[in-house]
mmCIF file with all atom_site columns, C-alpha atoms in Angstrom:
data_model
loop_
_atom_site.group_PDB
_atom_site.id
_atom_site.type_symbol
_atom_site.label_atom_id
_atom_site.label_alt_id
_atom_site.label_comp_id
_atom_site.label_asym_id
_atom_site.label_entity_id
_atom_site.label_seq_id
_atom_site.pdbx_PDB_ins_code
_atom_site.Cartn_x
_atom_site.Cartn_y
_atom_site.Cartn_z
_atom_site.occupancy
_atom_site.B_iso_or_equiv
_atom_site.pdbx_formal_charge
_atom_site.auth_seq_id
_atom_site.auth_comp_id
_atom_site.auth_asym_id
_atom_site.auth_atom_id
_atom_site.pdbx_PDB_model_num
ATOM 1   C CA . MET A 1 1   ? 218.493 119.746 67.954  1.00 83.00 ? 1   MET A CA 1
ATOM 2   C CA . ASP A 1 2   ? 217.171 123.546 67.367  1.00 86.00 ? 2   ASP A CA 1
ATOM 3   C CA . GLU A 1 3   ? 213.886 121.697 67.618  1.00 89.00 ? 3   GLU A CA 1
ATOM 4   C CA . ILE A 1 4   ? 214.781 120.869 71.550  1.00 91.00 ? 4   ILE A CA 1
ATOM 5   C CA . ILE A 1 5   ? 216.295 124.159 71.580  1.00 87.00 ? 5   ILE A CA 1
ATOM 6   C CA . GLY A 1 6   ? 213.223 125.595 70.538  1.00 87.00 ? 6   GLY A CA 1
ATOM 7   C CA . ARG A 1 7   ? 211.044 124.153 73.281  1.00 88.00 ? 7   ARG A CA 1
ATOM 8   C CA . TYR A 1 8   ? 212.719 125.606 76.337  1.00 84.00 ? 8   TYR A CA 1
ATOM 9   C CA . GLN A 1 9   ? 213.133 129.533 74.425  1.00 78.00 ? 9   GLN A CA 1
ATOM 10  C CA . GLY A 1 10  ? 212.143 132.011 76.872  1.00 76.00 ? 10  GLY A CA 1
ATOM 11  C CA . GLN A 1 11  ? 211.860 130.149 80.347  1.00 77.00 ? 11  GLN A CA 1
ATOM 12  C CA . GLU A 1 12  ? 214.450 130.250 83.083  1.00 79.00 ? 12  GLU A CA 1
ATOM 13  C CA . GLY A 1 13  ? 216.499 127.490 84.721  1.00 86.00 ? 13  GLY A CA 1
ATOM 14  C CA . PHE A 1 14  ? 216.077 124.695 81.872  1.00 91.00 ? 14  PHE A CA 1
ATOM 15  C CA . LEU A 1 15  ? 219.486 123.620 80.877  1.00 92.00 ? 15  LEU A CA 1
ATOM 16  C CA . ILE A 1 16  ? 219.879 120.467 82.976  1.00 92.00 ? 16  ILE A CA 1
ATOM 17  C CA . GLN A 1 17  ? 216.402 119.107 81.294  1.00 93.00 ? 17  GLN A CA 1
ATOM 18  C CA . LEU A 1 18  ? 217.549 120.938 77.777  1.00 94.00 ? 18  LEU A CA 1
ATOM 19  C CA . LEU A 1 19  ? 221.243 118.939 78.155  1.00 95.00 ? 19  LEU A CA 1
ATOM 20  C CA . LEU A 1 20  ? 218.739 115.516 79.014  1.00 93.00 ? 20  LEU A CA 1
ATOM 21  C CA . ASP A 1 21  ? 216.656 116.028 76.091  1.00 94.00 ? 21  ASP A CA 1
ATOM 22  C CA . LEU A 1 22  ? 219.749 117.070 73.839  1.00 94.00 ? 22  LEU A CA 1
ATOM 23  C CA . GLN A 1 23  ? 221.065 113.207 74.976  1.00 92.00 ? 23  GLN A CA 1
ATOM 24  C CA . GLY A 1 24  ? 217.964 111.550 74.490  1.00 88.00 ? 24  GLY A CA 1
ATOM 25  C CA . GLU A 1 25  ? 218.210 111.876 71.402  1.00 88.00 ? 25  GLU A CA 1
ATOM 26  C CA . LEU A 1 26  ? 221.678 112.010 70.390  1.00 89.00 ? 26  LEU A CA 1
ATOM 27  C CA . HIS A 1 27  ? 223.069 109.556 73.526  1.00 86.00 ? 27  HIS A CA 1
ATOM 28  C CA . TRP A 1 28  ? 225.785 111.750 74.862  1.00 92.00 ? 28  TRP A CA 1
ATOM 29  C CA . ILE A 1 29  ? 226.947 115.610 74.904  1.00 95.00 ? 29  ILE A CA 1
ATOM 30  C CA . PRO A 1 30  ? 229.271 116.073 71.721  1.00 95.00 ? 30  PRO A CA 1
ATOM 31  C CA . ARG A 1 31  ? 231.763 119.503 72.247  1.00 95.00 ? 31  ARG A CA 1
ATOM 32  C CA . GLU A 1 32  ? 229.562 120.838 68.727  1.00 95.00 ? 32  GLU A CA 1
ATOM 33  C CA . VAL A 1 33  ? 226.750 120.717 70.750  1.00 95.00 ? 33  VAL A CA 1
ATOM 34  C CA . ILE A 1 34  ? 227.715 122.714 73.393  1.00 96.00 ? 34  ILE A CA 1
ATOM 35  C CA . SER A 1 35  ? 228.871 125.329 71.650  1.00 96.00 ? 35  SER A CA 1
ATOM 36  C CA . HIS A 1 36  ? 225.643 125.864 69.604  1.00 95.00 ? 36  HIS A CA 1
ATOM 37  C CA . LEU A 1 37  ? 223.761 125.963 73.220  1.00 93.00 ? 37  LEU A CA 1
ATOM 38  C CA . SER A 1 38  ? 226.402 128.484 73.520  1.00 94.00 ? 38  SER A CA 1
ATOM 39  C CA . GLU A 1 39  ? 225.736 130.778 71.065  1.00 93.00 ? 39  GLU A CA 1
ATOM 40  C CA . ARG A 1 40  ? 221.576 129.949 70.823  1.00 91.00 ? 40  ARG A CA 1
ATOM 41  C CA . LEU A 1 41  ? 221.558 130.735 74.248  1.00 90.00 ? 41  LEU A CA 1
ATOM 42  C CA . GLY A 1 42  ? 224.008 133.111 75.081  1.00 90.00 ? 42  GLY A CA 1
ATOM 43  C CA . VAL A 1 43  ? 225.649 131.648 77.616  1.00 90.00 ? 43  VAL A CA 1
ATOM 44  C CA . PRO A 1 44  ? 229.514 130.714 78.219  1.00 95.00 ? 44  PRO A CA 1
ATOM 45  C CA . LYS A 1 45  ? 230.891 127.236 77.526  1.00 96.00 ? 45  LYS A CA 1
ATOM 46  C CA . SER A 1 46  ? 232.276 127.157 80.685  1.00 95.00 ? 46  SER A CA 1
ATOM 47  C CA . GLN A 1 47  ? 229.046 127.343 82.225  1.00 94.00 ? 47  GLN A CA 1
ATOM 48  C CA . ILE A 1 48  ? 227.389 124.648 80.065  1.00 95.00 ? 48  ILE A CA 1
ATOM 49  C CA . TYR A 1 49  ? 230.760 122.239 80.525  1.00 94.00 ? 49  TYR A CA 1
ATOM 50  C CA . ARG A 1 50  ? 230.372 122.804 84.619  1.00 94.00 ? 50  ARG A CA 1
ATOM 51  C CA . ILE A 1 51  ? 226.330 121.847 84.549  1.00 92.00 ? 51  ILE A CA 1
ATOM 52  C CA . ALA A 1 52  ? 227.220 119.017 81.576  1.00 93.00 ? 52  ALA A CA 1
ATOM 53  C CA . SER A 1 53  ? 230.090 117.849 83.996  1.00 90.00 ? 53  SER A CA 1
ATOM 54  C CA . PHE A 1 54  ? 228.269 117.306 87.991  1.00 89.00 ? 54  PHE A CA 1
ATOM 55  C CA . TYR A 1 55  ? 225.617 115.410 87.017  1.00 84.00 ? 55  TYR A CA 1
ATOM 56  C CA . LYS A 1 56  ? 226.552 111.649 86.244  1.00 78.00 ? 56  LYS A CA 1
ATOM 57  C CA . ALA A 1 57  ? 223.321 111.601 84.013  1.00 82.00 ? 57  ALA A CA 1
ATOM 58  C CA . VAL A 1 58  ? 224.931 113.595 81.394  1.00 90.00 ? 58  VAL A CA 1
ATOM 59  C CA . ASN A 1 59  ? 227.395 111.609 78.807  1.00 91.00 ? 59  ASN A CA 1
ATOM 60  C CA . LEU A 1 60  ? 229.722 114.151 77.501  1.00 93.00 ? 60  LEU A CA 1
ATOM 61  C CA . THR A 1 61  ? 231.322 111.466 76.017  1.00 90.00 ? 61  THR A CA 1
ATOM 62  C CA . PRO A 1 62  ? 230.074 108.573 73.697  1.00 91.00 ? 62  PRO A CA 1
ATOM 63  C CA . VAL A 1 63  ? 227.224 105.647 74.709  1.00 91.00 ? 63  VAL A CA 1
ATOM 64  C CA . GLY A 1 64  ? 226.371 102.454 74.158  1.00 93.00 ? 64  GLY A CA 1
ATOM 65  C CA . ARG A 1 65  ? 223.043 101.352 73.258  1.00 91.00 ? 65  ARG A CA 1
ATOM 66  C CA . HIS A 1 66  ? 222.613 99.375  75.953  1.00 93.00 ? 66  HIS A CA 1
ATOM 67  C CA . MET A 1 67  ? 223.619 101.328 79.572  1.00 93.00 ? 67  MET A CA 1
ATOM 68  C CA . ILE A 1 68  ? 224.917 98.662  82.596  1.00 95.00 ? 68  ILE A CA 1
ATOM 69  C CA . GLN A 1 69  ? 224.879 100.210 85.762  1.00 95.00 ? 69  GLN A CA 1
ATOM 70  C CA . VAL A 1 70  ? 226.349 98.271  89.003  1.00 97.00 ? 70  VAL A CA 1
ATOM 71  C CA . CYS A 1 71  ? 225.361 99.672  92.260  1.00 96.00 ? 71  CYS A CA 1
ATOM 72  C CA . MET A 1 72  ? 227.954 99.900  94.840  1.00 96.00 ? 72  MET A CA 1
ATOM 73  C CA . GLY A 1 73  ? 225.614 100.775 97.559  1.00 95.00 ? 73  GLY A CA 1
ATOM 74  C CA . THR A 1 74  ? 227.235 99.490  100.989 1.00 95.00 ? 74  THR A CA 1
ATOM 75  C CA . ALA A 1 75  ? 224.678 96.802  101.001 1.00 95.00 ? 75  ALA A CA 1
ATOM 76  C CA . CYS A 1 76  ? 225.246 95.802  96.850  1.00 96.00 ? 76  CYS A CA 1
ATOM 77  C CA . GLN A 1 77  ? 228.424 95.517  98.034  1.00 96.00 ? 77  GLN A CA 1
ATOM 78  C CA . VAL A 1 78  ? 228.420 93.425  101.208 1.00 96.00 ? 78  VAL A CA 1
ATOM 79  C CA . ARG A 1 79  ? 226.113 90.786  98.809  1.00 96.00 ? 79  ARG A CA 1
ATOM 80  C CA . GLY A 1 80  ? 228.939 91.053  95.806  1.00 96.00 ? 80  GLY A CA 1
ATOM 81  C CA . ALA A 1 81  ? 228.397 93.824  93.808  1.00 97.00 ? 81  ALA A CA 1
ATOM 82  C CA . GLN A 1 82  ? 232.682 93.623  93.338  1.00 97.00 ? 82  GLN A CA 1
ATOM 83  C CA . LYS A 1 83  ? 231.753 90.593  91.692  1.00 97.00 ? 83  LYS A CA 1
ATOM 84  C CA . VAL A 1 84  ? 229.413 91.144  89.636  1.00 97.00 ? 84  VAL A CA 1
ATOM 85  C CA . LEU A 1 85  ? 231.174 94.452  88.424  1.00 98.00 ? 85  LEU A CA 1
ATOM 86  C CA . ASP A 1 86  ? 234.694 92.598  87.035  1.00 97.00 ? 86  ASP A CA 1
ATOM 87  C CA . TYR A 1 87  ? 232.756 89.928  85.968  1.00 97.00 ? 87  TYR A CA 1
ATOM 88  C CA . ALA A 1 88  ? 230.477 92.223  83.203  1.00 97.00 ? 88  ALA A CA 1
ATOM 89  C CA . ALA A 1 89  ? 233.445 93.643  82.762  1.00 97.00 ? 89  ALA A CA 1
ATOM 90  C CA . SER A 1 90  ? 235.791 90.833  81.503  1.00 97.00 ? 90  SER A CA 1
ATOM 91  C CA . LYS A 1 91  ? 232.455 89.757  79.760  1.00 96.00 ? 91  LYS A CA 1
ATOM 92  C CA . LEU A 1 92  ? 232.146 92.733  77.628  1.00 96.00 ? 92  LEU A CA 1
ATOM 93  C CA . ASP A 1 93  ? 235.761 93.213  77.765  1.00 97.00 ? 93  ASP A CA 1
ATOM 94  C CA . ILE A 1 94  ? 235.827 97.088  79.255  1.00 97.00 ? 94  ILE A CA 1
ATOM 95  C CA . GLY A 1 95  ? 236.792 98.170  82.537  1.00 96.00 ? 95  GLY A CA 1
ATOM 96  C CA . PRO A 1 96  ? 234.084 100.683 84.468  1.00 94.00 ? 96  PRO A CA 1
ATOM 97  C CA . GLU A 1 97  ? 233.446 103.690 82.981  1.00 92.00 ? 97  GLU A CA 1
ATOM 98  C CA . GLU A 1 98  ? 233.883 102.245 79.217  1.00 94.00 ? 98  GLU A CA 1
ATOM 99  C CA . THR A 1 99  ? 232.148 101.881 76.385  1.00 95.00 ? 99  THR A CA 1
ATOM 100 C CA . THR A 1 100 ? 232.702 99.059  73.747  1.00 96.00 ? 100 THR A CA 1
ATOM 101 C CA . PRO A 1 101 ? 234.169 100.201 70.552  1.00 95.00 ? 101 PRO A CA 1
ATOM 102 C CA . ASP A 1 102 ? 230.637 99.535  68.749  1.00 94.00 ? 102 ASP A CA 1
ATOM 103 C CA . LEU A 1 103 ? 228.827 101.579 71.575  1.00 93.00 ? 103 LEU A CA 1
ATOM 104 C CA . ALA A 1 104 ? 227.339 98.091  71.802  1.00 94.00 ? 104 ALA A CA 1
ATOM 105 C CA . PHE A 1 105 ? 228.278 98.527  75.691  1.00 95.00 ? 105 PHE A CA 1
ATOM 106 C CA . SER A 1 106 ? 228.562 101.117 78.313  1.00 95.00 ? 106 SER A CA 1
ATOM 107 C CA . LEU A 1 107 ? 229.256 100.016 81.716  1.00 96.00 ? 107 LEU A CA 1
ATOM 108 C CA . ARG A 1 108 ? 229.256 102.032 84.562  1.00 94.00 ? 108 ARG A CA 1
ATOM 109 C CA . LYS A 1 109 ? 229.336 101.522 88.853  1.00 93.00 ? 109 LYS A CA 1
ATOM 110 C CA . VAL A 1 110 ? 227.184 104.060 90.754  1.00 93.00 ? 110 VAL A CA 1
ATOM 111 C CA . ASN A 1 111 ? 227.229 104.402 93.876  1.00 92.00 ? 111 ASN A CA 1
ATOM 112 C CA . CYS A 1 112 ? 223.093 103.896 94.888  1.00 91.00 ? 112 CYS A CA 1
ATOM 113 C CA . LEU A 1 113 ? 220.608 103.040 92.991  1.00 91.00 ? 113 LEU A CA 1
ATOM 114 C CA . GLY A 1 114 ? 218.367 102.871 96.150  1.00 91.00 ? 114 GLY A CA 1
ATOM 115 C CA . CYS A 1 115 ? 216.964 99.162  96.165  1.00 92.00 ? 115 CYS A CA 1
ATOM 116 C CA . CYS A 1 116 ? 218.971 98.453  98.923  1.00 92.00 ? 116 CYS A CA 1
ATOM 117 C CA . SER A 1 117 ? 217.232 95.319  99.909  1.00 94.00 ? 117 SER A CA 1
ATOM 118 C CA . MET A 1 118 ? 217.621 94.091  96.521  1.00 94.00 ? 118 MET A CA 1
ATOM 119 C CA . GLY A 1 119 ? 221.294 93.637  96.704  1.00 94.00 ? 119 GLY A CA 1
ATOM 120 C CA . PRO A 1 120 ? 223.092 93.302  94.625  1.00 97.00 ? 120 PRO A CA 1
ATOM 121 C CA . VAL A 1 121 ? 221.207 95.857  91.894  1.00 96.00 ? 121 VAL A CA 1
ATOM 122 C CA . MET A 1 122 ? 222.212 96.073  87.737  1.00 96.00 ? 122 MET A CA 1
ATOM 123 C CA . THR A 1 123 ? 220.477 97.993  85.834  1.00 95.00 ? 123 THR A CA 1
ATOM 124 C CA . VAL A 1 124 ? 219.933 97.720  81.886  1.00 94.00 ? 124 VAL A CA 1
ATOM 125 C CA . ASP A 1 125 ? 219.049 100.230 79.919  1.00 91.00 ? 125 ASP A CA 1
ATOM 126 C CA . GLY A 1 126 ? 217.021 101.592 83.129  1.00 89.00 ? 126 GLY A CA 1
ATOM 127 C CA . GLU A 1 127 ? 215.458 97.676  83.751  1.00 93.00 ? 127 GLU A CA 1
ATOM 128 C CA . TYR A 1 128 ? 216.884 96.625  87.691  1.00 95.00 ? 128 TYR A CA 1
ATOM 129 C CA . HIS A 1 129 ? 217.570 93.695  88.574  1.00 95.00 ? 129 HIS A CA 1
ATOM 130 C CA . GLY A 1 130 ? 218.079 92.458  91.734  1.00 95.00 ? 130 GLY A CA 1
ATOM 131 C CA . GLY A 1 131 ? 219.716 89.541  94.011  1.00 96.00 ? 131 GLY A CA 1
ATOM 132 C CA . VAL A 1 132 ? 222.142 89.408  90.589  1.00 96.00 ? 132 VAL A CA 1
ATOM 133 C CA . THR A 1 133 ? 224.333 86.473  90.181  1.00 96.00 ? 133 THR A CA 1
ATOM 134 C CA . LEU A 1 134 ? 227.084 85.657  88.276  1.00 96.00 ? 134 LEU A CA 1
ATOM 135 C CA . GLU A 1 135 ? 224.944 82.994  86.258  1.00 95.00 ? 135 GLU A CA 1
ATOM 136 C CA . GLY A 1 136 ? 222.277 86.071  86.431  1.00 94.00 ? 136 GLY A CA 1
ATOM 137 C CA . THR A 1 137 ? 224.215 88.589  84.386  1.00 95.00 ? 137 THR A CA 1
ATOM 138 C CA . GLU A 1 138 ? 225.584 85.878  82.061  1.00 95.00 ? 138 GLU A CA 1
ATOM 139 C CA . LYS A 1 139 ? 221.791 85.810  81.119  1.00 94.00 ? 139 LYS A CA 1
ATOM 140 C CA . VAL A 1 140 ? 221.259 89.294  81.177  1.00 92.00 ? 140 VAL A CA 1
ATOM 141 C CA . LEU A 1 141 ? 224.727 89.805  78.743  1.00 92.00 ? 141 LEU A CA 1
ATOM 142 C CA . LYS A 1 142 ? 222.859 87.179  76.178  1.00 92.00 ? 142 LYS A CA 1
ATOM 143 C CA . ASP A 1 143 ? 219.896 88.383  75.897  1.00 90.00 ? 143 ASP A CA 1
ATOM 144 C CA . LEU A 1 144 ? 221.240 91.660  74.682  1.00 87.00 ? 144 LEU A CA 1
ATOM 145 C CA . ARG A 1 145 ? 223.777 90.376  72.431  1.00 79.00 ? 145 ARG A CA 1
#
């Protein structure tokens, strides 16, 4: 952690990228990390929390090894995104915005993934899957297990 923090010493406006880099290593940002950052950087914890909680890309709770996101934008919704989300949730036995107890999977709904013509769209560990059906969702989940 200190090595990552050290990369940014003397720079300005790096807190978001620092949080993302730390999260890349830890998969989320625990309280202890925020306390350590506050001490090392001389930045109040409240400011770090405010920034970390504003950006959906920063996780303040543990996330699974596999991140599954389902686009809930209008184009995806009219093509069945809610069914895909509900199906994935039932197969993983968690709700949206939750993580399985074994930390294997996290399921998120997102406002837009920016590929409306491919809807419904889901990403799995950053890989895009367009025109997703319930059968396609089943296959993706089986491939991850």
